[in-house]
Amino acid sequence: MMVASLKKVNRLIFFFFSLMAFTNIYTIRANANIEIKENEIFTLAKIDRTPQKEVQKIKKTEKYPLSYSEAINLLEFKLLNDQSPSSLFHYTYLSEESKSSRELTQEQILKTMIKYLKKSRVKLSQSELDGQAWPKLKSESHLLFILSYNMDGFIALVKFIIDRKNGTISLEEIAD
């Protein structure tokens, strides 16, 4: 009885976390001081190159409630809002800082990052999770997305792992 109640509470927490994350994407964009023109709008779905056959393999279960589309939305939210030292935003900042002698603003970095993302590709790579690189991770419990981040011809491979149980995302590697 207690286990069933805990499962319900966990599902509710996950549901509210997902709802908050998805609504925050639009709220943050709307409230930001950055004016995003129509041609500057970015979504990961536009650059997703995962075959539909692979997407259909990702089934929601009680143990792993995160679906493929929810994972893509969470990853997009993290990409566009995370500015920590281990984020794509920070990686873009460091790259742009080395090219320029002028002071870079948060708005300029975000616009540059979106410009690069529009030329980039993201793909699910589950077979890599079952290999020797990540012995403690499995393809049914985690999702591995590889972003080919196109920075005006320079391609950096960025690997993100998403835990399907709780929706946490970690940037695992940037190979440049």
Short mmCIF file of C-alpha atoms in Angstrom, two decimals:
data_model
loop_
_atom_site.label_atom_id
_atom_site.label_comp_id
_atom_site.label_asym_id
_atom_site.label_seq_id
_atom_site.Cartn_x
_atom_site.Cartn_y
_atom_site.Cartn_z
CA MET A 1 0.00 0.00 0.00
CA MET A 2 2.79 2.39 0.94
CA VAL A 3 4.75 1.54 -2.23
CA ALA A 4 1.73 2.32 -4.41
CA SER A 5 1.33 5.69 -2.67
CA LEU A 6 4.99 6.51 -3.19
CA LYS A 7 4.69 5.66 -6.88
CA LYS A 8 1.71 7.98 -7.21
CA VAL A 9 3.58 10.76 -5.43
CA ASN A 10 6.63 10.23 -7.66
CA ARG A 11 4.44 10.38 -10.78
CA LEU A 12 2.78 13.57 -9.56
CA ILE A 13 6.14 15.15 -8.79
CA PHE A 14 7.44 14.17 -12.22
CA PHE A 15 4.27 15.47 -13.89
CA PHE A 16 4.51 18.84 -12.13
CA PHE A 17 8.25 19.09 -12.87
CA SER A 18 7.58 18.41 -16.55
CA LEU A 19 4.69 20.86 -16.63
CA MET A 20 6.80 23.56 -14.98
CA ALA A 21 9.71 22.96 -17.33
CA PHE A 22 7.57 23.09 -20.46
CA THR A 23 5.66 26.21 -19.40
CA ASN A 24 8.88 27.90 -18.26
CA ILE A 25 10.36 27.55 -21.74
CA TYR A 26 7.74 29.86 -23.14
CA THR A 27 7.55 32.15 -20.12
CA ILE A 28 11.30 32.73 -20.06
CA ARG A 29 11.38 33.44 -23.78
CA ALA A 30 8.46 35.86 -23.48
CA ASN A 31 9.86 37.66 -20.45
CA ALA A 32 13.45 37.86 -21.63
CA ASN A 33 14.87 41.20 -22.63
CA ILE A 34 15.99 39.54 -25.83
CA GLU A 35 13.77 40.25 -28.79
CA ILE A 36 13.60 37.07 -30.84
CA LYS A 37 12.49 37.74 -34.38
CA GLU A 38 10.40 35.17 -36.25
CA ASN A 39 13.43 33.84 -38.16
CA GLU A 40 15.41 33.46 -34.90
CA ILE A 41 12.97 31.01 -33.28
CA PHE A 42 14.65 27.69 -32.63
CA THR A 43 13.34 24.28 -31.67
CA LEU A 44 15.30 21.05 -31.37
CA ALA A 45 12.61 19.28 -33.40
CA LYS A 46 13.80 21.22 -36.47
CA ILE A 47 17.31 19.76 -36.23
CA ASP A 48 16.43 16.30 -34.88
CA ARG A 49 17.69 13.62 -37.27
CA THR A 50 16.68 10.58 -35.23
CA PRO A 51 14.93 8.02 -37.46
CA GLN A 52 11.25 7.60 -36.59
CA LYS A 53 11.90 3.88 -36.14
CA GLU A 54 14.23 4.68 -33.21
CA VAL A 55 11.79 7.18 -31.70
CA GLN A 56 9.03 4.55 -31.63
CA LYS A 57 11.24 2.23 -29.57
CA ILE A 58 11.17 4.69 -26.66
CA LYS A 59 8.02 3.67 -24.83
CA LYS A 60 6.70 5.28 -21.66
CA THR A 61 6.54 2.85 -18.76
CA GLU A 62 5.73 3.16 -15.09
CA LYS A 63 9.39 2.72 -14.24
CA TYR A 64 10.62 5.09 -17.01
CA PRO A 65 7.89 7.73 -17.52
CA LEU A 66 9.89 10.10 -19.75
CA SER A 67 8.91 9.81 -23.43
CA TYR A 68 11.05 10.80 -26.40
CA SER A 69 9.16 14.04 -27.08
CA GLU A 70 9.35 15.04 -23.41
CA ALA A 71 13.09 14.35 -23.45
CA ILE A 72 13.57 16.55 -26.54
CA ASN A 73 11.61 19.36 -24.86
CA LEU A 74 13.64 19.09 -21.64
CA LEU A 75 16.89 19.06 -23.62
CA GLU A 76 15.82 22.16 -25.56
CA PHE A 77 14.96 23.92 -22.31
CA LYS A 78 18.37 23.04 -20.85
CA LEU A 79 20.22 24.15 -23.98
CA LEU A 80 18.53 27.54 -24.11
CA ASN A 81 18.48 28.31 -20.38
CA ASP A 82 21.52 26.72 -18.74
CA GLN A 83 24.42 29.16 -18.45
CA SER A 84 26.55 27.22 -16.00
CA PRO A 85 30.27 26.63 -16.64
CA SER A 86 29.41 23.16 -18.01
CA SER A 87 26.81 24.35 -20.52
CA LEU A 88 26.64 24.85 -24.27
CA PHE A 89 26.09 28.56 -23.61
CA HIS A 90 29.40 28.77 -21.74
CA TYR A 91 31.18 26.74 -24.44
CA THR A 92 29.86 29.18 -27.06
CA TYR A 93 30.89 32.13 -24.90
CA LEU A 94 34.47 30.86 -24.59
CA SER A 95 34.66 30.22 -28.33
CA GLU A 96 33.33 33.67 -29.22
CA GLU A 97 35.50 35.36 -26.60
CA SER A 98 38.63 33.93 -28.22
CA LYS A 99 37.54 35.38 -31.60
CA SER A 100 36.63 38.86 -30.39
CA SER A 101 38.31 41.62 -28.45
CA ARG A 102 35.02 43.35 -27.62
CA GLU A 103 32.86 42.69 -24.57
CA LEU A 104 30.20 40.05 -25.26
CA THR A 105 26.72 40.37 -23.83
CA GLN A 106 24.45 37.54 -22.77
CA GLU A 107 22.09 38.49 -25.62
CA GLN A 108 24.87 38.27 -28.22
CA ILE A 109 25.98 34.85 -26.99
CA LEU A 110 22.43 33.50 -26.98
CA LYS A 111 21.81 34.78 -30.52
CA THR A 112 25.10 33.27 -31.70
CA MET A 113 24.29 29.97 -30.01
CA ILE A 114 20.85 29.85 -31.67
CA LYS A 115 22.47 30.69 -35.03
CA TYR A 116 24.87 27.77 -34.58
CA LEU A 117 22.11 25.45 -33.35
CA LYS A 118 20.05 26.12 -36.48
CA LYS A 119 22.93 24.75 -38.58
CA SER A 120 23.50 21.82 -36.22
CA ARG A 121 22.02 18.32 -35.95
CA VAL A 122 20.91 16.26 -32.97
CA LYS A 123 20.40 12.52 -32.99
CA LEU A 124 19.50 9.82 -30.50
CA SER A 125 22.30 7.26 -30.14
CA GLN A 126 21.05 4.47 -27.89
CA SER A 127 23.43 1.79 -29.18
CA GLU A 128 26.37 3.71 -27.71
CA LEU A 129 24.83 3.51 -24.23
CA ASP A 130 24.90 -0.29 -24.26
CA GLY A 131 28.60 -0.30 -25.16
CA GLN A 132 31.63 -0.16 -22.90
CA ALA A 133 31.86 3.63 -22.72
CA TRP A 134 29.08 3.83 -20.09
CA PRO A 135 29.00 0.48 -18.28
CA LYS A 136 26.51 1.64 -15.60
CA LEU A 137 23.97 3.06 -18.06
CA LYS A 138 21.46 1.16 -20.17
CA SER A 139 19.51 2.25 -23.22
CA GLU A 140 16.13 1.47 -21.65
CA SER A 141 16.75 3.69 -18.60
CA HIS A 142 18.66 6.55 -20.25
CA LEU A 143 18.70 8.46 -23.53
CA LEU A 144 21.90 9.60 -25.21
CA PHE A 145 21.62 12.56 -27.56
CA ILE A 146 24.58 13.61 -29.66
CA LEU A 147 24.52 17.20 -30.89
CA SER A 148 26.73 17.98 -33.87
CA TYR A 149 27.19 21.65 -32.97
CA ASN A 150 28.07 23.50 -36.18
CA MET A 151 30.01 26.65 -35.33
CA ASP A 152 30.43 28.07 -38.84
CA GLY A 153 32.06 24.90 -40.17
CA PHE A 154 33.75 23.79 -36.96
CA ILE A 155 31.79 20.80 -35.61
CA ALA A 156 31.86 19.98 -31.91
CA LEU A 157 30.16 16.77 -30.75
CA VAL A 158 28.21 17.37 -27.57
CA LYS A 159 26.81 14.36 -25.70
CA PHE A 160 23.84 14.66 -23.35
CA ILE A 161 22.49 11.85 -21.18
CA ILE A 162 18.92 12.02 -19.91
CA ASP A 163 17.71 9.79 -17.10
CA ARG A 164 14.25 8.55 -18.10
CA LYS A 165 13.25 7.90 -14.50
CA ASN A 166 13.58 11.45 -13.17
CA GLY A 167 14.27 13.64 -16.22
CA THR A 168 17.73 14.83 -15.19
CA ILE A 169 20.04 15.90 -17.98
CA SER A 170 23.80 15.92 -17.88
CA LEU A 171 26.22 17.23 -20.45
CA GLU A 172 28.68 14.33 -20.56
CA GLU A 173 31.23 15.37 -23.15
CA ILE A 174 32.17 18.02 -25.66
CA ALA A 175 34.57 16.66 -28.26
CA ASP A 176 36.07 19.37 -30.41
#
